[in-house]
């Protein structure tokens, strides 16, 4: 009896239950079928995918219609990648590479085929793009010699007669260095050898080499020679090759051993620059 009482409803209760169920159904319908934001999101995503698909399809068509453009090139410098793109086999490319290793060049389409042994069809397809240096074409038409050297005649001047303007013409010599060379010549009374350019401070080996190409000692200058057996320490120090210590050693050696008879006797003095004896002796009097 008690259990049955749970399933007995009054008329108003049954009406309330019916309305509640109807309300739930209406709410569910509204959520799933009448939500405008869901439709908008779905349509937006759908439109996005459609546009992407259109772009992908256009790229596919563009790729199918693409043809590789070949620019003019020198066939002597074909790389493995370039050769494969042109349709050459590995063996054909290696033949060209080995030929180039012998320091030789192909200068025509026929020579290219002789070296690489490519087929006529491939040669006809790629040879219109061959671009050889201009001198190759000129040599075919005008017997042009690309590496013909022009000999330039150099006028060699006497270094003892050179002016500041003459010296400045040498690449690497400016006003300061030219003054230094002329000052050294004035102190010495003149140069007796082009080797003396190495004694001028600031001249690089390249500049000295250039000086030797443009100047020489044509005639020995008239030099007031130093009497090595009578000169004092002060007089010896005026000579650029004799500093104080060496001048003192010369006088000391001379007082203890007597006069110098020949230039070779000077080499017995400790610290004497024997490698310059042939130049120094031209400024001395015995």
PDB file of C-alpha atoms in Angstrom:
ATOM      1  CA  UNK A   1       0.000   0.000   0.000  1.00  0.00           C
ATOM      2  CA  UNK A   2       2.807   2.338   0.806  1.00  0.00           C
ATOM      3  CA  UNK A   3       4.646   1.580  -2.458  1.00  0.00           C
ATOM      4  CA  UNK A   4       1.533   2.337  -4.520  1.00  0.00           C
ATOM      5  CA  UNK A   5       1.184   5.723  -2.904  1.00  0.00           C
ATOM      6  CA  UNK A   6       4.456   6.827  -4.574  1.00  0.00           C
ATOM      7  CA  UNK A   7       2.901   6.528  -8.056  1.00  0.00           C
ATOM      8  CA  UNK A   8      -0.357   8.276  -7.348  1.00  0.00           C
ATOM      9  CA  UNK A   9      -0.398  11.966  -8.456  1.00  0.00           C
ATOM     10  CA  UNK A  10      -3.049  14.550  -8.383  1.00  0.00           C
ATOM     11  CA  UNK A  11      -4.180  16.307 -11.545  1.00  0.00           C
ATOM     12  CA  UNK A  12      -2.170  19.424 -10.798  1.00  0.00           C
ATOM     13  CA  UNK A  13       0.953  17.326 -10.146  1.00  0.00           C
ATOM     14  CA  UNK A  14       0.597  15.485 -13.450  1.00  0.00           C
ATOM     15  CA  UNK A  15       0.234  18.802 -15.248  1.00  0.00           C
ATOM     16  CA  UNK A  16       3.393  20.102 -13.598  1.00  0.00           C
ATOM     17  CA  UNK A  17       5.392  16.999 -14.603  1.00  0.00           C
ATOM     18  CA  UNK A  18       4.184  17.278 -18.211  1.00  0.00           C
ATOM     19  CA  UNK A  19       5.160  20.941 -18.374  1.00  0.00           C
ATOM     20  CA  UNK A  20       8.605  20.162 -16.933  1.00  0.00           C
ATOM     21  CA  UNK A  21       9.262  17.443 -19.526  1.00  0.00           C
ATOM     22  CA  UNK A  22       8.055  19.716 -22.324  1.00  0.00           C
ATOM     23  CA  UNK A  23      10.302  22.505 -21.114  1.00  0.00           C
ATOM     24  CA  UNK A  24      13.347  20.185 -21.111  1.00  0.00           C
ATOM     25  CA  UNK A  25      12.616  19.102 -24.676  1.00  0.00           C
ATOM     26  CA  UNK A  26      12.278  22.702 -25.822  1.00  0.00           C
ATOM     27  CA  UNK A  27      15.581  23.633 -24.149  1.00  0.00           C
ATOM     28  CA  UNK A  28      17.401  20.747 -25.796  1.00  0.00           C
ATOM     29  CA  UNK A  29      16.007  21.696 -29.196  1.00  0.00           C
ATOM     30  CA  UNK A  30      17.058  25.283 -28.713  1.00  0.00           C
ATOM     31  CA  UNK A  31      20.622  24.279 -27.732  1.00  0.00           C
ATOM     32  CA  UNK A  32      21.256  21.898 -30.605  1.00  0.00           C
ATOM     33  CA  UNK A  33      19.284  23.449 -33.439  1.00  0.00           C
ATOM     34  CA  UNK A  34      18.709  27.077 -32.730  1.00  0.00           C
ATOM     35  CA  UNK A  35      22.230  28.218 -31.549  1.00  0.00           C
ATOM     36  CA  UNK A  36      23.314  30.858 -34.169  1.00  0.00           C
ATOM     37  CA  UNK A  37      26.903  31.141 -32.877  1.00  0.00           C
ATOM     38  CA  UNK A  38      27.577  27.461 -33.577  1.00  0.00           C
ATOM     39  CA  UNK A  39      26.363  27.845 -37.150  1.00  0.00           C
ATOM     40  CA  UNK A  40      28.527  30.931 -37.659  1.00  0.00           C
ATOM     41  CA  UNK A  41      31.645  29.207 -36.321  1.00  0.00           C
ATOM     42  CA  UNK A  42      30.981  26.167 -38.461  1.00  0.00           C
ATOM     43  CA  UNK A  43      30.430  28.269 -41.581  1.00  0.00           C
ATOM     44  CA  UNK A  44      33.578  30.312 -40.839  1.00  0.00           C
ATOM     45  CA  UNK A  45      35.769  27.215 -40.475  1.00  0.00           C
ATOM     46  CA  UNK A  46      34.231  25.688 -43.578  1.00  0.00           C
ATOM     47  CA  UNK A  47      34.928  28.836 -45.580  1.00  0.00           C
ATOM     48  CA  UNK A  48      38.533  28.909 -44.306  1.00  0.00           C
ATOM     49  CA  UNK A  49      39.189  25.332 -45.403  1.00  0.00           C
ATOM     50  CA  UNK A  50      37.604  25.960 -48.787  1.00  0.00           C
ATOM     51  CA  UNK A  51      39.902  28.959 -49.398  1.00  0.00           C
ATOM     52  CA  UNK A  52      42.972  26.934 -48.348  1.00  0.00           C
ATOM     53  CA  UNK A  53      41.990  24.096 -50.623  1.00  0.00           C
ATOM     54  CA  UNK A  54      41.636  26.537 -53.524  1.00  0.00           C
ATOM     55  CA  UNK A  55      45.154  27.848 -52.868  1.00  0.00           C
ATOM     56  CA  UNK A  56      46.577  24.317 -52.673  1.00  0.00           C
ATOM     57  CA  UNK A  57      44.913  23.420 -55.972  1.00  0.00           C
ATOM     58  CA  UNK A  58      46.374  26.523 -57.642  1.00  0.00           C
ATOM     59  CA  UNK A  59      49.878  25.645 -56.385  1.00  0.00           C
ATOM     60  CA  UNK A  60      49.535  22.140 -57.794  1.00  0.00           C
ATOM     61  CA  UNK A  61      48.590  23.517 -61.190  1.00  0.00           C
ATOM     62  CA  UNK A  62      51.471  26.020 -61.063  1.00  0.00           C
ATOM     63  CA  UNK A  63      53.931  23.231 -60.240  1.00  0.00           C
ATOM     64  CA  UNK A  64      52.671  21.130 -63.131  1.00  0.00           C
ATOM     65  CA  UNK A  65      53.075  24.045 -65.547  1.00  0.00           C
ATOM     66  CA  UNK A  66      56.542  25.089 -64.195  1.00  0.00           C
ATOM     67  CA  UNK A  67      59.484  24.783 -66.557  1.00  0.00           C
ATOM     68  CA  UNK A  68      63.024  25.413 -65.313  1.00  0.00           C
ATOM     69  CA  UNK A  69      64.591  28.531 -66.829  1.00  0.00           C
ATOM     70  CA  UNK A  70      68.192  28.136 -67.986  1.00  0.00           C
ATOM     71  CA  UNK A  71      70.480  31.163 -67.927  1.00  0.00           C
ATOM     72  CA  UNK A  72      73.639  31.490 -70.056  1.00  0.00           C
ATOM     73  CA  UNK A  73      76.642  29.800 -68.415  1.00  0.00           C
ATOM     74  CA  UNK A  74      80.239  28.809 -69.096  1.00  0.00           C
ATOM     75  CA  UNK A  75      80.210  25.008 -69.564  1.00  0.00           C
ATOM     76  CA  UNK A  76      83.756  24.737 -68.207  1.00  0.00           C
ATOM     77  CA  UNK A  77      82.446  25.354 -64.683  1.00  0.00           C
ATOM     78  CA  UNK A  78      79.430  23.037 -64.548  1.00  0.00           C
ATOM     79  CA  UNK A  79      78.952  21.645 -61.041  1.00  0.00           C
ATOM     80  CA  UNK A  80      77.530  18.214 -60.211  1.00  0.00           C
ATOM     81  CA  UNK A  81      74.188  19.777 -59.288  1.00  0.00           C
ATOM     82  CA  UNK A  82      74.068  21.939 -62.405  1.00  0.00           C
ATOM     83  CA  UNK A  83      75.013  19.014 -64.629  1.00  0.00           C
ATOM     84  CA  UNK A  84      72.336  16.764 -63.164  1.00  0.00           C
ATOM     85  CA  UNK A  85      69.700  19.474 -63.654  1.00  0.00           C
ATOM     86  CA  UNK A  86      70.755  19.787 -67.288  1.00  0.00           C
ATOM     87  CA  UNK A  87      70.339  16.038 -67.769  1.00  0.00           C
ATOM     88  CA  UNK A  88      74.000  14.980 -67.751  1.00  0.00           C
ATOM     89  CA  UNK A  89      74.999  11.686 -66.188  1.00  0.00           C
ATOM     90  CA  UNK A  90      77.584  11.374 -63.414  1.00  0.00           C
ATOM     91  CA  UNK A  91      80.066   9.815 -65.849  1.00  0.00           C
ATOM     92  CA  UNK A  92      79.691  12.699 -68.314  1.00  0.00           C
ATOM     93  CA  UNK A  93      80.195  15.262 -65.559  1.00  0.00           C
ATOM     94  CA  UNK A  94      83.290  13.406 -64.296  1.00  0.00           C
ATOM     95  CA  UNK A  95      84.816  13.472 -67.782  1.00  0.00           C
ATOM     96  CA  UNK A  96      84.535  17.261 -67.838  1.00  0.00           C
ATOM     97  CA  UNK A  97      85.925  17.579 -64.296  1.00  0.00           C
ATOM     98  CA  UNK A  98      88.940  15.379 -65.105  1.00  0.00           C
ATOM     99  CA  UNK A  99      89.575  17.371 -68.287  1.00  0.00           C
ATOM    100  CA  UNK A 100      89.563  20.622 -66.310  1.00  0.00           C
ATOM    101  CA  UNK A 101      92.039  19.173 -63.811  1.00  0.00           C
ATOM    102  CA  UNK A 102      94.593  19.109 -66.639  1.00  0.00           C
ATOM    103  CA  UNK A 103      94.225  22.934 -66.789  1.00  0.00           C
ATOM    104  CA  UNK A 104      92.456  22.774 -70.157  1.00  0.00           C
ATOM    105  CA  UNK A 105      89.215  24.426 -71.273  1.00  0.00           C
ATOM    106  CA  UNK A 106      86.530  23.611 -73.802  1.00  0.00           C
ATOM    107  CA  UNK A 107      85.998  26.554 -76.138  1.00  0.00           C
ATOM    108  CA  UNK A 108      83.097  25.351 -78.279  1.00  0.00           C
ATOM    109  CA  UNK A 109      80.029  23.130 -78.153  1.00  0.00           C
ATOM    110  CA  UNK A 110      81.778  20.494 -80.292  1.00  0.00           C
ATOM    111  CA  UNK A 111      84.734  20.367 -77.878  1.00  0.00           C
ATOM    112  CA  UNK A 112      82.272  20.032 -74.989  1.00  0.00           C
ATOM    113  CA  UNK A 113      80.671  17.005 -76.664  1.00  0.00           C
ATOM    114  CA  UNK A 114      84.075  15.487 -77.485  1.00  0.00           C
ATOM    115  CA  UNK A 115      85.147  15.697 -73.839  1.00  0.00           C
ATOM    116  CA  UNK A 116      81.884  14.748 -72.112  1.00  0.00           C
ATOM    117  CA  UNK A 117      80.488  12.452 -74.864  1.00  0.00           C
ATOM    118  CA  UNK A 118      76.932  13.725 -74.302  1.00  0.00           C
ATOM    119  CA  UNK A 119      74.272  12.776 -76.828  1.00  0.00           C
ATOM    120  CA  UNK A 120      73.411  14.980 -79.780  1.00  0.00           C
ATOM    121  CA  UNK A 121      69.913  15.585 -78.427  1.00  0.00           C
ATOM    122  CA  UNK A 122      71.202  16.800 -75.063  1.00  0.00           C
ATOM    123  CA  UNK A 123      73.857  18.946 -76.721  1.00  0.00           C
ATOM    124  CA  UNK A 124      71.257  20.581 -78.982  1.00  0.00           C
ATOM    125  CA  UNK A 125      69.113  21.305 -75.927  1.00  0.00           C
ATOM    126  CA  UNK A 126      71.799  22.951 -73.741  1.00  0.00           C
ATOM    127  CA  UNK A 127      74.407  24.316 -76.177  1.00  0.00           C
ATOM    128  CA  UNK A 128      72.355  27.465 -77.025  1.00  0.00           C
ATOM    129  CA  UNK A 129      72.956  28.527 -73.410  1.00  0.00           C
ATOM    130  CA  UNK A 130      76.744  28.132 -73.564  1.00  0.00           C
ATOM    131  CA  UNK A 131      78.540  31.402 -72.915  1.00  0.00           C
ATOM    132  CA  UNK A 132      82.287  31.460 -73.543  1.00  0.00           C
ATOM    133  CA  UNK A 133      84.606  34.403 -72.651  1.00  0.00           C
ATOM    134  CA  UNK A 134      84.756  37.251 -75.146  1.00  0.00           C
ATOM    135  CA  UNK A 135      88.385  36.546 -76.002  1.00  0.00           C
ATOM    136  CA  UNK A 136      87.418  33.066 -77.238  1.00  0.00           C
ATOM    137  CA  UNK A 137      85.024  34.525 -79.792  1.00  0.00           C
ATOM    138  CA  UNK A 138      87.515  37.220 -80.793  1.00  0.00           C
ATOM    139  CA  UNK A 139      90.281  34.677 -81.262  1.00  0.00           C
ATOM    140  CA  UNK A 140      88.067  32.704 -83.623  1.00  0.00           C
ATOM    141  CA  UNK A 141      87.259  35.734 -85.764  1.00  0.00           C
ATOM    142  CA  UNK A 142      90.350  37.920 -85.512  1.00  0.00           C
ATOM    143  CA  UNK A 143      93.128  35.612 -84.300  1.00  0.00           C
ATOM    144  CA  UNK A 144      92.991  37.542 -81.029  1.00  0.00           C
ATOM    145  CA  UNK A 145      95.752  36.849 -78.497  1.00  0.00           C
ATOM    146  CA  UNK A 146      94.259  37.324 -75.026  1.00  0.00           C
ATOM    147  CA  UNK A 147      97.426  37.132 -72.958  1.00  0.00           C
ATOM    148  CA  UNK A 148      99.777  39.130 -75.137  1.00  0.00           C
ATOM    149  CA  UNK A 149     101.895  41.274 -72.863  1.00  0.00           C
ATOM    150  CA  UNK A 150     102.965  44.770 -73.741  1.00  0.00           C
ATOM    151  CA  UNK A 151     106.547  45.545 -72.892  1.00  0.00           C
ATOM    152  CA  UNK A 152     106.979  48.914 -71.224  1.00  0.00           C
ATOM    153  CA  UNK A 153     110.383  50.492 -71.641  1.00  0.00           C
ATOM    154  CA  UNK A 154     111.712  51.923 -68.397  1.00  0.00           C
ATOM    155  CA  UNK A 155     114.092  54.871 -68.499  1.00  0.00           C
ATOM    156  CA  UNK A 156     116.828  54.269 -65.919  1.00  0.00           C
ATOM    157  CA  UNK A 157     118.251  57.402 -64.279  1.00  0.00           C
ATOM    158  CA  UNK A 158     121.433  58.008 -62.312  1.00  0.00           C
ATOM    159  CA  UNK A 159     120.480  57.910 -58.644  1.00  0.00           C
ATOM    160  CA  UNK A 160     123.020  60.644 -57.881  1.00  0.00           C
ATOM    161  CA  UNK A 161     121.293  62.988 -60.351  1.00  0.00           C
ATOM    162  CA  UNK A 162     117.736  62.148 -59.263  1.00  0.00           C
ATOM    163  CA  UNK A 163     115.536  64.982 -58.074  1.00  0.00           C
ATOM    164  CA  UNK A 164     112.748  64.883 -55.522  1.00  0.00           C
ATOM    165  CA  UNK A 165     110.201  64.810 -58.350  1.00  0.00           C
ATOM    166  CA  UNK A 166     111.974  61.803 -59.924  1.00  0.00           C
ATOM    167  CA  UNK A 167     111.884  59.870 -56.648  1.00  0.00           C
ATOM    168  CA  UNK A 168     108.235  60.646 -55.870  1.00  0.00           C
ATOM    169  CA  UNK A 169     107.237  58.998 -59.154  1.00  0.00           C
ATOM    170  CA  UNK A 170     108.170  55.648 -57.602  1.00  0.00           C
ATOM    171  CA  UNK A 171     105.168  53.946 -56.032  1.00  0.00           C
ATOM    172  CA  UNK A 172     105.578  53.944 -52.251  1.00  0.00           C
ATOM    173  CA  UNK A 173     107.833  57.007 -52.055  1.00  0.00           C
ATOM    174  CA  UNK A 174     106.350  60.249 -50.824  1.00  0.00           C
ATOM    175  CA  UNK A 175     107.855  63.629 -49.942  1.00  0.00           C
ATOM    176  CA  UNK A 176     109.292  62.407 -46.610  1.00  0.00           C
ATOM    177  CA  UNK A 177     111.080  59.362 -48.038  1.00  0.00           C
ATOM    178  CA  UNK A 178     112.367  61.267 -51.042  1.00  0.00           C
ATOM    179  CA  UNK A 179     113.844  63.925 -48.699  1.00  0.00           C
ATOM    180  CA  UNK A 180     115.425  61.162 -46.635  1.00  0.00           C
ATOM    181  CA  UNK A 181     117.114  59.631 -49.687  1.00  0.00           C
ATOM    182  CA  UNK A 182     118.451  63.006 -50.846  1.00  0.00           C
ATOM    183  CA  UNK A 183     119.670  63.804 -47.316  1.00  0.00           C
ATOM    184  CA  UNK A 184     121.563  60.499 -47.163  1.00  0.00           C
ATOM    185  CA  UNK A 185     123.163  61.259 -50.541  1.00  0.00           C
ATOM    186  CA  UNK A 186     124.192  64.705 -49.315  1.00  0.00           C
ATOM    187  CA  UNK A 187     125.807  63.340 -46.147  1.00  0.00           C
ATOM    188  CA  UNK A 188     127.723  60.649 -48.050  1.00  0.00           C
ATOM    189  CA  UNK A 189     128.659  62.920 -50.913  1.00  0.00           C
ATOM    190  CA  UNK A 190     126.905  60.543 -53.288  1.00  0.00           C
ATOM    191  CA  UNK A 191     125.875  56.897 -53.579  1.00  0.00           C
ATOM    192  CA  UNK A 192     128.425  54.350 -54.778  1.00  0.00           C
ATOM    193  CA  UNK A 193     126.000  51.402 -54.974  1.00  0.00           C
ATOM    194  CA  UNK A 194     122.254  50.838 -55.169  1.00  0.00           C
ATOM    195  CA  UNK A 195     122.693  48.508 -52.194  1.00  0.00           C
ATOM    196  CA  UNK A 196     122.812  51.669 -50.091  1.00  0.00           C
ATOM    197  CA  UNK A 197     119.065  52.077 -50.562  1.00  0.00           C
ATOM    198  CA  UNK A 198     118.757  49.407 -47.875  1.00  0.00           C
ATOM    199  CA  UNK A 199     120.456  51.800 -45.424  1.00  0.00           C
ATOM    200  CA  UNK A 200     117.740  54.445 -45.831  1.00  0.00           C
ATOM    201  CA  UNK A 201     115.284  54.036 -42.998  1.00  0.00           C
ATOM    202  CA  UNK A 202     111.664  53.472 -44.019  1.00  0.00           C
ATOM    203  CA  UNK A 203     112.181  51.917 -47.467  1.00  0.00           C
ATOM    204  CA  UNK A 204     110.402  48.587 -47.813  1.00  0.00           C
ATOM    205  CA  UNK A 205     111.913  45.729 -49.874  1.00  0.00           C
ATOM    206  CA  UNK A 206     109.255  46.321 -52.567  1.00  0.00           C
ATOM    207  CA  UNK A 207     110.165  50.017 -52.860  1.00  0.00           C
ATOM    208  CA  UNK A 208     113.898  49.193 -52.974  1.00  0.00           C
ATOM    209  CA  UNK A 209     113.229  46.709 -55.779  1.00  0.00           C
ATOM    210  CA  UNK A 210     111.336  49.387 -57.705  1.00  0.00           C
ATOM    211  CA  UNK A 211     114.165  51.888 -57.138  1.00  0.00           C
ATOM    212  CA  UNK A 212     116.637  49.403 -58.613  1.00  0.00           C
ATOM    213  CA  UNK A 213     114.435  49.109 -61.693  1.00  0.00           C
ATOM    214  CA  UNK A 214     114.367  52.883 -62.286  1.00  0.00           C
ATOM    215  CA  UNK A 215     117.758  54.047 -61.001  1.00  0.00           C
ATOM    216  CA  UNK A 216     121.405  53.022 -61.036  1.00  0.00           C
ATOM    217  CA  UNK A 217     124.831  54.407 -60.132  1.00  0.00           C
ATOM    218  CA  UNK A 218     125.975  55.471 -63.585  1.00  0.00           C
ATOM    219  CA  UNK A 219     129.321  56.923 -62.495  1.00  0.00           C
ATOM    220  CA  UNK A 220     131.022  57.065 -59.118  1.00  0.00           C
ATOM    221  CA  UNK A 221     130.571  60.503 -57.535  1.00  0.00           C
ATOM    222  CA  UNK A 222     133.487  62.696 -56.529  1.00  0.00           C
ATOM    223  CA  UNK A 223     133.682  61.962 -52.822  1.00  0.00           C
ATOM    224  CA  UNK A 224     135.812  63.672 -50.212  1.00  0.00           C
ATOM    225  CA  UNK A 225     137.292  60.536 -48.704  1.00  0.00           C
ATOM    226  CA  UNK A 226     138.048  60.070 -45.016  1.00  0.00           C
ATOM    227  CA  UNK A 227     141.666  59.384 -44.094  1.00  0.00           C
ATOM    228  CA  UNK A 228     141.145  56.393 -41.859  1.00  0.00           C
ATOM    229  CA  UNK A 229     144.635  56.672 -40.345  1.00  0.00           C
ATOM    230  CA  UNK A 230     144.420  60.356 -39.335  1.00  0.00           C
ATOM    231  CA  UNK A 231     140.737  61.031 -38.650  1.00  0.00           C
ATOM    232  CA  UNK A 232     139.680  61.676 -35.070  1.00  0.00           C
ATOM    233  CA  UNK A 233     136.731  60.048 -33.347  1.00  0.00           C
ATOM    234  CA  UNK A 234     134.606  63.137 -34.036  1.00  0.00           C
ATOM    235  CA  UNK A 235     135.524  63.139 -37.738  1.00  0.00           C
ATOM    236  CA  UNK A 236     134.814  59.426 -38.059  1.00  0.00           C
ATOM    237  CA  UNK A 237     131.397  59.882 -36.441  1.00  0.00           C
ATOM    238  CA  UNK A 238     130.381  62.225 -39.257  1.00  0.00           C
ATOM    239  CA  UNK A 239     130.421  59.189 -41.566  1.00  0.00           C
ATOM    240  CA  UNK A 240     126.957  57.531 -41.392  1.00  0.00           C
ATOM    241  CA  UNK A 241     128.421  54.014 -41.167  1.00  0.00           C
ATOM    242  CA  UNK A 242     130.534  54.829 -38.087  1.00  0.00           C
ATOM    243  CA  UNK A 243     128.738  55.378 -34.776  1.00  0.00           C
ATOM    244  CA  UNK A 244     130.559  56.515 -31.642  1.00  0.00           C
ATOM    245  CA  UNK A 245     131.413  53.050 -30.352  1.00  0.00           C
ATOM    246  CA  UNK A 246     132.844  51.915 -33.708  1.00  0.00           C
ATOM    247  CA  UNK A 247     134.706  55.204 -34.263  1.00  0.00           C
ATOM    248  CA  UNK A 248     136.326  54.864 -30.822  1.00  0.00           C
ATOM    249  CA  UNK A 249     137.263  51.230 -31.530  1.00  0.00           C
ATOM    250  CA  UNK A 250     138.910  52.262 -34.822  1.00  0.00           C
ATOM    251  CA  UNK A 251     141.031  54.927 -33.143  1.00  0.00           C
ATOM    252  CA  UNK A 252     141.914  52.585 -30.256  1.00  0.00           C
ATOM    253  CA  UNK A 253     142.914  49.764 -32.618  1.00  0.00           C
ATOM    254  CA  UNK A 254     144.948  52.191 -34.742  1.00  0.00           C
ATOM    255  CA  UNK A 255     146.870  53.544 -31.706  1.00  0.00           C
ATOM    256  CA  UNK A 256     147.693  50.027 -30.508  1.00  0.00           C
ATOM    257  CA  UNK A 257     148.444  48.275 -33.829  1.00  0.00           C
ATOM    258  CA  UNK A 258     149.581  51.072 -36.140  1.00  0.00           C
ATOM    259  CA  UNK A 259     148.071  52.329 -39.372  1.00  0.00           C
ATOM    260  CA  UNK A 260     145.581  50.425 -41.496  1.00  0.00           C
ATOM    261  CA  UNK A 261     147.255  49.199 -44.673  1.00  0.00           C
ATOM    262  CA  UNK A 262     144.146  47.998 -46.501  1.00  0.00           C
ATOM    263  CA  UNK A 263     140.412  47.923 -46.059  1.00  0.00           C
ATOM    264  CA  UNK A 264     140.418  44.287 -44.937  1.00  0.00           C
ATOM    265  CA  UNK A 265     142.288  45.330 -41.783  1.00  0.00           C
ATOM    266  CA  UNK A 266     139.106  47.026 -40.573  1.00  0.00           C
ATOM    267  CA  UNK A 267     137.384  43.657 -40.241  1.00  0.00           C
ATOM    268  CA  UNK A 268     139.700  42.875 -37.328  1.00  0.00           C
ATOM    269  CA  UNK A 269     137.827  45.462 -35.259  1.00  0.00           C
ATOM    270  CA  UNK A 270     135.066  44.023 -33.111  1.00  0.00           C
ATOM    271  CA  UNK A 271     131.645  45.157 -34.321  1.00  0.00           C
ATOM    272  CA  UNK A 272     132.762  46.320 -37.759  1.00  0.00           C
ATOM    273  CA  UNK A 273     130.056  45.652 -40.433  1.00  0.00           C
ATOM    274  CA  UNK A 274     132.119  43.397 -42.694  1.00  0.00           C
ATOM    275  CA  UNK A 275     129.184  42.788 -45.064  1.00  0.00           C
ATOM    276  CA  UNK A 276     129.384  46.473 -46.062  1.00  0.00           C
ATOM    277  CA  UNK A 277     133.160  46.628 -46.422  1.00  0.00           C
ATOM    278  CA  UNK A 278     133.080  46.932 -50.236  1.00  0.00           C
ATOM    279  CA  UNK A 279     130.858  50.037 -49.946  1.00  0.00           C
ATOM    280  CA  UNK A 280     132.548  51.620 -46.907  1.00  0.00           C
ATOM    281  CA  UNK A 281     136.040  51.232 -48.395  1.00  0.00           C
ATOM    282  CA  UNK A 282     135.055  53.478 -51.340  1.00  0.00           C
ATOM    283  CA  UNK A 283     134.643  56.373 -48.903  1.00  0.00           C
ATOM    284  CA  UNK A 284     137.979  55.787 -47.135  1.00  0.00           C
ATOM    285  CA  UNK A 285     141.547  56.733 -47.873  1.00  0.00           C
ATOM    286  CA  UNK A 286     144.461  54.636 -46.629  1.00  0.00           C
TER     287      UNK A 286
END
